Amino acid sequence: MSLKSPTMPGIAISARGLTKSFRGFVAVNNVDLDVREGSIHALIGPNGAGKTTVFNLLTKFLMPTGGTLAYQGRDISHLSPVQIARLGIVRSFQRHVRAGELSYGRKRTLELATTLAMEPKVMLLDEPMAGMAHEDIPSIARLIRAVSAGRTVLMVEHNLDVVADLSDRITVLQRGSILAEGSYDEISANEDVRRAYMGGDDE
């Protein structure tokens, strides 16, 4: 089933033709992406696929070379990160000056709590499980599912078990372009995706 157009209700964030070049190197190439309201949407791909660049473009920490970005049908392509945050689109950060004594899992919990304090409508989580001890992952996954109630979540994540557990929809990037999109079952059965991950870091 094709995704809804960005002007129809039900789409929180919509990118069309999103492109980013760095001195001639095309890091993100003509990406079309729809993130449905109230969903958990995962952005995955092998190392160097362009996931972090897309994430930074969506949160306006990078300005695109080309393409448009909309929130609930409104063009937000030229807004600043602060203006994006005021709309309720908030990304997670690791910024705990006095949290050095906390375990990594507790730091992640604090990071999510700090993000929630901004009362986001859309949460963008950049690799929430990165560097986490195996035993901490289930509790953070449960926390993400709990805080996603009534919100839209877009996350970049390498841990495919977490992606399978949490995600309603998955977009797979390869070399800056969308390789595939669908449910976890659809993605895991896709031969192009399997080839892209062959020998890559899919954890």
Coordinates of N, CA and C in Angstrom, one line a residue:
M1 N 0.8 -1.2 0.0 CA 0.0 0.0 0.0 C 0.9 1.2 0.0
S2 N 0.6 2.2 -0.8 CA 1.4 3.4 -0.9 C 1.0 4.3 0.3
L3 N 2.0 5.1 0.6 CA 1.8 6.1 1.7 C 0.9 7.2 1.3
K4 N 0.3 7.9 2.3 CA -0.6 9.0 2.0 C 0.3 10.2 1.5
S5 N -0.4 11.1 0.8 CA 0.3 12.3 0.4 C 0.6 13.2 1.6
P6 N 1.6 14.1 1.5 CA 1.9 14.9 2.7 C 0.7 15.9 3.0
T7 N -0.2 16.2 2.1 CA -1.3 17.1 2.4 C -2.5 16.4 3.1
M8 N -2.5 15.1 3.1 CA -3.6 14.4 3.7 C -3.4 14.3 5.2
P9 N -4.5 14.2 6.0 CA -4.3 14.0 7.4 C -3.7 12.7 7.7
G10 N -3.0 12.6 8.9 CA -2.4 11.4 9.3 C -0.9 11.4 9.0
I11 N -0.3 12.3 8.3 CA 1.1 12.4 8.1 C 1.7 13.5 9.0
A12 N 2.6 13.2 9.9 CA 3.2 14.2 10.7 C 4.4 14.9 10.0
I13 N 5.4 14.1 9.6 CA 6.5 14.7 8.9 C 6.6 14.1 7.5
S14 N 6.8 15.0 6.5 CA 6.9 14.6 5.1 C 8.1 15.2 4.4
A15 N 8.9 14.5 3.8 CA 10.1 15.0 3.1 C 9.9 14.6 1.6
R16 N 10.2 15.5 0.7 CA 10.1 15.3 -0.7 C 11.4 15.7 -1.4
G17 N 12.0 14.8 -2.1 CA 13.3 15.1 -2.8 C 14.4 15.6 -1.9
L18 N 14.4 15.2 -0.7 CA 15.4 15.6 0.3 C 16.8 15.2 -0.2
T19 N 17.7 16.2 -0.3 CA 19.0 16.0 -0.9 C 20.0 16.8 -0.1
K20 N 21.2 16.2 0.1 CA 22.3 17.0 0.8 C 23.6 16.6 0.2
S21 N 24.4 17.6 -0.3 CA 25.7 17.4 -0.9 C 26.7 18.1 0.0
F22 N 27.9 17.4 0.1 CA 29.0 18.0 0.8 C 30.2 18.1 -0.2
R23 N 30.5 19.3 -0.7 CA 31.6 19.5 -1.6 C 31.6 18.5 -2.7
G24 N 30.4 18.3 -3.3 CA 30.3 17.4 -4.5 C 29.9 16.0 -4.1
F25 N 30.0 15.6 -2.8 CA 29.6 14.2 -2.4 C 28.2 14.3 -2.0
V26 N 27.3 13.4 -2.6 CA 25.9 13.4 -2.4 C 25.7 12.4 -1.2
A27 N 25.4 12.9 0.0 CA 25.2 12.1 1.2 C 23.8 11.6 1.3
V28 N 22.8 12.4 0.8 CA 21.4 12.1 0.8 C 20.9 12.5 -0.6
N29 N 20.2 11.5 -1.2 CA 19.9 11.7 -2.6 C 18.4 11.5 -2.9
N30 N 17.7 12.6 -3.0 CA 16.3 12.6 -3.4 C 15.4 11.7 -2.6
V31 N 15.4 11.8 -1.3 CA 14.7 11.0 -0.4 C 13.3 11.5 -0.2
D32 N 12.3 10.6 -0.4 CA 10.9 10.9 -0.1 C 10.5 10.1 1.2
L33 N 10.0 10.7 2.2 CA 9.8 10.0 3.4 C 8.5 10.6 4.1
D34 N 7.6 9.7 4.5 CA 6.4 10.1 5.2 C 6.4 9.4 6.6
V35 N 6.2 10.1 7.6 CA 6.1 9.6 9.0 C 4.7 9.8 9.5
R36 N 4.0 8.7 9.7 CA 2.6 8.8 10.1 C 2.4 9.3 11.5
E37 N 1.4 10.1 11.8 CA 1.1 10.5 13.1 C 0.8 9.4 14.0
G38 N 1.4 9.4 15.2 CA 1.1 8.4 16.2 C 1.9 7.1 16.0
S39 N 2.8 7.0 15.0 CA 3.5 5.8 14.7 C 5.0 5.9 15.3
I40 N 5.6 4.7 15.4 CA 7.0 4.6 15.6 C 7.7 4.2 14.3
H41 N 8.5 5.1 13.7 CA 9.0 4.9 12.4 C 10.6 4.8 12.6
A42 N 11.1 3.7 12.1 CA 12.6 3.5 12.2 C 13.3 3.8 10.9
L43 N 14.5 4.4 11.0 CA 15.3 4.6 9.9 C 16.6 3.8 10.1
I44 N 16.8 2.8 9.2 CA 17.9 1.9 9.3 C 18.7 1.9 8.1
G45 N 19.9 1.2 8.1 CA 20.7 1.0 7.0 C 22.1 0.7 7.4
P46 N 22.9 0.1 6.5 CA 24.3 -0.2 6.8 C 25.1 1.1 7.2
N47 N 26.3 0.9 7.7 CA 27.1 2.1 8.1 C 27.4 2.9 6.8
G48 N 27.3 4.2 6.9 CA 27.5 5.1 5.8 C 26.3 5.3 4.9
A49 N 25.1 4.8 5.3 CA 24.0 4.9 4.4 C 23.3 6.2 4.4
G50 N 23.7 7.1 5.3 CA 23.1 8.5 5.3 C 22.1 8.7 6.3
K51 N 21.9 7.8 7.3 CA 20.9 7.9 8.3 C 21.0 9.1 9.1
T52 N 22.2 9.4 9.7 CA 22.4 10.5 10.5 C 22.2 11.8 9.8
T53 N 22.6 11.8 8.5 CA 22.4 13.1 7.7 C 21.0 13.3 7.5
V54 N 20.2 12.3 7.2 CA 18.7 12.5 7.1 C 18.1 13.0 8.4
F55 N 18.6 12.4 9.5 CA 18.1 12.8 10.8 C 18.4 14.3 11.0
N56 N 19.6 14.7 10.7 CA 20.0 16.1 10.9 C 19.2 17.1 10.0
L57 N 18.9 16.6 8.8 CA 18.1 17.4 7.9 C 16.7 17.6 8.4
L58 N 16.1 16.5 8.9 CA 14.8 16.6 9.4 C 14.6 17.5 10.6
T59 N 15.7 17.6 11.4 CA 15.7 18.4 12.6 C 16.3 19.8 12.3
K60 N 16.7 20.0 11.1 CA 17.2 21.3 10.6 C 18.6 21.7 11.2
F61 N 19.3 20.7 11.7 CA 20.7 20.9 12.1 C 21.6 20.9 10.9
L62 N 21.1 20.5 9.8 CA 21.7 20.7 8.5 C 20.6 21.2 7.6
M63 N 21.0 22.2 6.7 CA 20.1 22.7 5.7 C 20.3 21.8 4.4
P64 N 19.1 21.4 3.8 CA 19.2 20.6 2.6 C 19.8 21.4 1.4
T65 N 20.4 20.6 0.5 CA 20.8 21.2 -0.7 C 19.6 21.3 -1.7
G66 N 18.7 20.4 -1.5 CA 17.4 20.4 -2.3 C 16.3 19.7 -1.6
G67 N 15.1 19.9 -2.1 CA 13.9 19.2 -1.5 C 13.2 20.1 -0.5
T68 N 12.1 19.5 0.0 CA 11.2 20.2 0.9 C 10.9 19.3 2.1
L69 N 10.5 20.0 3.2 CA 10.1 19.3 4.4 C 8.8 19.9 4.9
A70 N 7.9 19.1 5.3 CA 6.6 19.6 5.8 C 6.2 18.9 7.1
Y71 N 5.5 19.7 8.0 CA 5.0 19.1 9.2 C 3.5 19.4 9.2
Q72 N 2.7 18.3 9.3 CA 1.3 18.3 9.2 C 0.8 19.2 8.0
G73 N 1.5 19.0 6.9 CA 1.1 19.7 5.6 C 1.7 21.1 5.5
R74 N 2.3 21.6 6.5 CA 2.9 23.0 6.5 C 4.4 22.9 6.1
D75 N 4.8 23.7 5.1 CA 6.1 23.7 4.7 C 7.0 24.3 5.7
I76 N 8.0 23.5 6.2 CA 8.9 24.0 7.3 C 10.3 24.0 6.8
S77 N 10.5 24.0 5.5 CA 11.8 23.8 4.9 C 12.8 24.8 5.3
H78 N 12.4 26.1 5.6 CA 13.3 27.1 5.8 C 13.3 27.6 7.3
L79 N 12.7 26.8 8.2 CA 12.7 27.1 9.6 C 14.0 26.7 10.3
S80 N 14.3 27.4 11.3 CA 15.5 27.1 12.1 C 15.2 25.9 13.1
P81 N 16.3 25.3 13.7 CA 16.1 24.3 14.7 C 15.2 24.7 15.8
V82 N 15.4 26.0 16.3 CA 14.6 26.5 17.4 C 13.1 26.6 17.0
Q83 N 12.9 27.1 15.8 CA 11.5 27.1 15.3 C 10.9 25.8 15.1
I84 N 11.7 24.8 14.7 CA 11.2 23.4 14.6 C 10.8 22.9 15.9
A85 N 11.7 23.2 16.9 CA 11.4 22.7 18.3 C 10.1 23.3 18.9
R86 N 9.9 24.6 18.5 CA 8.7 25.3 19.0 C 7.4 24.6 18.4
L87 N 7.5 24.0 17.3 CA 6.4 23.3 16.7 C 6.1 22.0 17.4
G88 N 7.0 21.6 18.3 CA 6.9 20.3 19.0 C 7.6 19.1 18.4
I89 N 8.6 19.5 17.5 CA 9.5 18.4 16.9 C 10.8 18.5 17.7
V90 N 11.0 17.5 18.5 CA 12.2 17.6 19.4 C 13.0 16.3 19.3
R91 N 14.3 16.6 19.2 CA 15.3 15.4 19.1 C 16.0 15.2 20.5
S92 N 16.4 14.0 20.7 CA 17.1 13.6 21.9 C 18.5 14.0 21.8
F93 N 19.1 14.4 22.9 CA 20.5 14.7 23.0 C 21.1 14.1 24.2
Q94 N 22.4 13.8 24.1 CA 23.2 13.3 25.3 C 23.9 14.6 25.8
R95 N 23.4 15.1 26.9 CA 23.9 16.4 27.5 C 23.7 16.4 29.0
H96 N 24.4 15.5 29.7 CA 24.2 15.5 31.2 C 25.5 15.9 31.8
V97 N 25.7 17.2 32.2 CA 26.9 17.7 32.8 C 27.3 17.1 34.1
R98 N 26.2 16.8 34.9 CA 26.5 16.2 36.2 C 26.0 14.8 36.3
A99 N 25.9 14.1 35.2 CA 25.4 12.8 35.2 C 26.4 11.7 35.1
G100 N 27.7 12.1 35.3 CA 28.8 11.2 35.0 C 28.8 9.9 35.9
E101 N 28.2 10.0 37.0 CA 28.2 8.9 37.9 C 27.0 7.9 37.6
L102 N 26.2 8.2 36.7 CA 25.0 7.4 36.3 C 25.5 6.3 35.4
S103 N 24.8 5.1 35.4 CA 25.1 4.1 34.4 C 24.6 4.6 33.1
Y104 N 25.0 3.9 32.0 CA 24.7 4.4 30.7 C 23.2 4.3 30.5
G105 N 22.6 3.2 31.0 CA 21.1 3.0 30.8 C 20.4 4.1 31.5
R106 N 20.8 4.5 32.7 CA 20.2 5.6 33.5 C 20.4 7.0 32.8
K107 N 21.6 7.1 32.1 CA 21.8 8.3 31.3 C 20.8 8.4 30.2
R108 N 20.6 7.3 29.5 CA 19.6 7.3 28.4 C 18.2 7.6 29.0
T109 N 17.8 7.1 30.1 CA 16.5 7.4 30.7 C 16.4 8.9 31.0
L110 N 17.5 9.4 31.6 CA 17.5 10.9 31.8 C 17.4 11.7 30.5
E111 N 18.1 11.2 29.5 CA 18.0 11.9 28.2 C 16.6 11.9 27.7
L112 N 15.9 10.8 27.8 CA 14.5 10.7 27.3 C 13.6 11.6 28.2
A113 N 13.9 11.6 29.5 CA 13.1 12.5 30.4 C 13.3 13.9 30.1
T114 N 14.5 14.3 29.7 CA 14.8 15.7 29.4 C 14.1 16.1 28.1
T115 N 14.0 15.1 27.1 CA 13.3 15.4 25.9 C 11.8 15.5 26.2
L116 N 11.3 14.6 27.0 CA 9.8 14.7 27.4 C 9.5 16.0 28.1
A117 N 10.4 16.6 28.8 CA 10.1 17.8 29.5 C 9.8 18.9 28.6
M118 N 10.1 18.8 27.3 CA 9.8 19.8 26.3 C 8.5 19.6 25.7
E119 N 7.7 18.6 26.2 CA 6.4 18.2 25.7 C 6.3 18.1 24.2
P120 N 7.1 17.2 23.6 CA 7.1 17.1 22.2 C 5.9 16.4 21.6
K121 N 5.5 16.8 20.4 CA 4.5 16.1 19.6 C 5.2 15.0 18.7
V122 N 6.4 15.3 18.3 CA 7.2 14.4 17.5 C 8.6 14.3 18.2
M123 N 9.0 13.0 18.5 CA 10.3 12.7 19.1 C 11.2 12.1 18.1
L124 N 12.4 12.6 17.9 CA 13.3 12.0 17.0 C 14.5 11.5 17.9
L125 N 14.7 10.2 17.9 CA 15.7 9.6 18.7 C 16.8 9.0 17.9
D126 N 18.0 9.5 18.2 CA 19.2 9.1 17.4 C 19.9 8.0 18.1
E127 N 19.7 6.8 17.6 CA 20.4 5.6 18.1 C 20.2 5.5 19.7
P128 N 19.0 5.3 20.2 CA 18.8 5.3 21.6 C 19.4 4.1 22.3
M129 N 19.8 3.0 21.6 CA 20.4 1.9 22.2 C 21.9 1.8 22.0
A130 N 22.5 2.8 21.4 CA 23.9 2.7 21.1 C 24.7 2.7 22.3
G131 N 25.7 1.8 22.4 CA 26.6 1.7 23.5 C 25.9 1.1 24.8
M132 N 24.7 0.7 24.7 CA 24.0 0.2 25.9 C 24.3 -1.3 26.3
A133 N 24.4 -1.6 27.5 CA 24.6 -3.0 27.9 C 23.3 -3.8 27.6
H134 N 23.6 -5.0 27.2 CA 22.5 -5.9 26.7 C 21.3 -5.9 27.7
E135 N 21.6 -5.9 29.0 CA 20.5 -6.1 30.0 C 19.7 -4.8 30.1
D136 N 20.2 -3.7 29.7 CA 19.5 -2.4 29.8 C 18.6 -2.2 28.6
I137 N 18.8 -2.9 27.5 CA 18.0 -2.6 26.3 C 16.5 -2.8 26.5
P138 N 16.0 -3.9 27.1 CA 14.6 -4.1 27.2 C 13.9 -3.0 28.0
S139 N 14.5 -2.5 29.0 CA 13.9 -1.5 29.9 C 13.8 -0.1 29.1
I140 N 14.8 0.2 28.3 CA 14.7 1.4 27.5 C 13.7 1.3 26.4
A141 N 13.6 0.1 25.8 CA 12.6 -0.2 24.8 C 11.2 0.0 25.3
R142 N 11.0 -0.5 26.5 CA 9.7 -0.4 27.1 C 9.4 1.1 27.4
L143 N 10.4 1.9 27.8 CA 10.2 3.3 28.1 C 9.9 4.0 26.8
I144 N 10.6 3.7 25.7 CA 10.3 4.4 24.4 C 8.8 4.1 24.0
R145 N 8.4 2.8 24.2 CA 7.0 2.5 23.8 C 6.0 3.2 24.7
A146 N 6.3 3.4 26.0 CA 5.4 4.1 26.9 C 5.3 5.5 26.5
V147 N 6.5 6.2 26.3 CA 6.4 7.6 26.0 C 5.9 7.9 24.6
S148 N 5.8 6.9 23.7 CA 5.3 7.1 22.4 C 3.8 7.3 22.3
A149 N 3.1 6.9 23.4 CA 1.7 7.0 23.4 C 1.2 8.5 23.2
G150 N 0.4 8.6 22.1 CA 0.0 10.0 21.8 C 1.0 10.8 21.1
R151 N 2.1 10.2 20.7 CA 3.2 11.0 20.0 C 3.6 10.2 18.8
T152 N 4.4 10.9 17.9 CA 5.0 10.3 16.8 C 6.5 10.2 17.1
V153 N 7.1 9.1 16.8 CA 8.5 8.8 17.1 C 9.2 8.4 15.8
L154 N 10.3 9.1 15.5 CA 11.2 8.6 14.4 C 12.5 8.3 15.0
M155 N 13.1 7.1 14.8 CA 14.3 6.8 15.5 C 15.3 6.2 14.5
V156 N 16.5 6.6 14.6 CA 17.6 5.9 13.9 C 18.2 4.9 14.9
E157 N 18.2 3.6 14.4 CA 18.6 2.5 15.3 C 19.3 1.4 14.6
H158 N 20.4 0.9 15.1 CA 21.1 -0.2 14.6 C 20.6 -1.6 15.0
N159 N 20.1 -1.6 16.3 CA 19.7 -2.9 16.8 C 18.4 -3.4 16.2
L160 N 18.5 -4.4 15.4 CA 17.3 -4.8 14.6 C 16.3 -5.5 15.4
D161 N 16.7 -6.1 16.6 CA 15.7 -6.7 17.5 C 14.8 -5.6 18.1
V162 N 15.4 -4.5 18.4 CA 14.6 -3.3 18.9 C 13.7 -2.8 17.8
V163 N 14.3 -2.6 16.6 CA 13.5 -2.2 15.5 C 12.3 -3.1 15.2
A164 N 12.5 -4.4 15.3 CA 11.4 -5.3 15.1 C 10.3 -5.2 16.2
D165 N 10.8 -5.0 17.4 CA 9.8 -4.9 18.5 C 9.0 -3.6 18.5
L166 N 9.7 -2.5 18.2 CA 9.0 -1.2 18.4 C 8.3 -0.6 17.2
S167 N 8.9 -0.9 16.0 CA 8.5 -0.1 14.8 C 7.2 -0.5 14.1
D168 N 6.4 0.5 13.8 CA 5.3 0.3 12.9 C 5.7 0.3 11.5
R169 N 6.7 1.1 11.1 CA 7.1 1.1 9.7 C 8.6 1.4 9.7
I170 N 9.3 0.9 8.7 CA 10.8 1.0 8.6 C 11.2 1.5 7.2
T171 N 12.1 2.4 7.2 CA 12.7 2.9 6.0 C 14.2 2.5 6.0
V172 N 14.6 1.8 4.9 CA 16.0 1.4 4.8 C 16.7 2.3 3.8
L173 N 17.8 2.8 4.3 CA 18.7 3.7 3.4 C 19.9 2.9 3.0
Q174 N 20.3 3.2 1.8 CA 21.6 2.7 1.3 C 22.2 3.7 0.4
R175 N 23.4 4.2 0.7 CA 24.2 5.2 -0.1 C 23.3 6.4 -0.3
G176 N 22.6 6.8 0.7 CA 21.9 8.1 0.7 C 20.6 8.1 0.0
S177 N 20.1 6.9 -0.4 CA 18.8 6.8 -1.1 C 18.0 5.7 -0.4
I178 N 16.7 5.8 -0.5 CA 15.8 4.8 0.1 C 15.9 3.5 -0.7
L179 N 16.2 2.4 0.0 CA 16.3 1.1 -0.7 C 15.0 0.4 -0.6
A180 N 14.3 0.5 0.6 CA 13.1 -0.2 0.8 C 12.3 0.4 1.9
E181 N 11.0 0.2 2.0 CA 10.2 0.7 3.1 C 9.0 -0.3 3.3
G182 N 8.7 -0.4 4.6 CA 7.5 -1.3 4.9 C 7.6 -1.8 6.3
S183 N 6.8 -2.8 6.6 CA 6.8 -3.4 8.0 C 8.1 -4.2 8.1
Y184 N 8.3 -4.6 9.4 CA 9.6 -5.4 9.6 C 9.5 -6.7 8.8
D185 N 8.4 -7.4 8.7 CA 8.3 -8.6 8.0 C 8.6 -8.4 6.5
E186 N 8.1 -7.3 6.0 CA 8.4 -7.0 4.6 C 9.8 -6.6 4.3
I187 N 10.4 -5.9 5.2 CA 11.8 -5.5 5.1 C 12.7 -6.7 5.3
S188 N 12.5 -7.5 6.2 CA 13.3 -8.7 6.5 C 13.3 -9.7 5.4
A189 N 12.2 -9.7 4.6 CA 12.1 -10.6 3.5 C 12.6 -10.1 2.2
N190 N 13.0 -8.8 2.2 CA 13.5 -8.1 1.0 C 14.9 -8.5 0.6
E191 N 15.1 -9.1 -0.6 CA 16.4 -9.5 -1.0 C 17.4 -8.4 -1.1
D192 N 17.0 -7.2 -1.6 CA 17.8 -6.1 -1.7 C 18.4 -5.6 -0.3
V193 N 17.5 -5.7 0.7 CA 17.9 -5.3 2.0 C 18.9 -6.3 2.5
R194 N 18.7 -7.6 2.3 CA 19.6 -8.6 2.8 C 21.0 -8.4 2.2
R195 N 21.0 -8.1 0.9 CA 22.3 -7.9 0.2 C 23.0 -6.6 0.7
A196 N 22.2 -5.6 1.0 CA 22.8 -4.3 1.5 C 23.4 -4.6 2.9
Y197 N 22.9 -5.5 3.7 CA 23.4 -5.7 5.0 C 24.5 -6.8 5.0
M198 N 24.7 -7.5 3.9 CA 25.7 -8.5 3.9 C 27.1 -8.0 4.2
G199 N 27.6 -8.4 5.3 CA 28.9 -7.9 5.6 C 28.9 -6.5 6.3
G200 N 27.7 -5.9 6.5 CA 27.6 -4.6 7.1 C 27.4 -4.8 8.6
D201 N 27.3 -3.7 9.3 CA 27.1 -3.7 10.7 C 25.6 -3.5 11.0
D202 N 24.9 -4.7 11.0 CA 23.5 -4.7 11.3 C 23.2 -5.1 12.8
E203 N 24.2 -5.4 13.5 CA 24.0 -5.8 14.9 C 22.8 -6.7 15.2

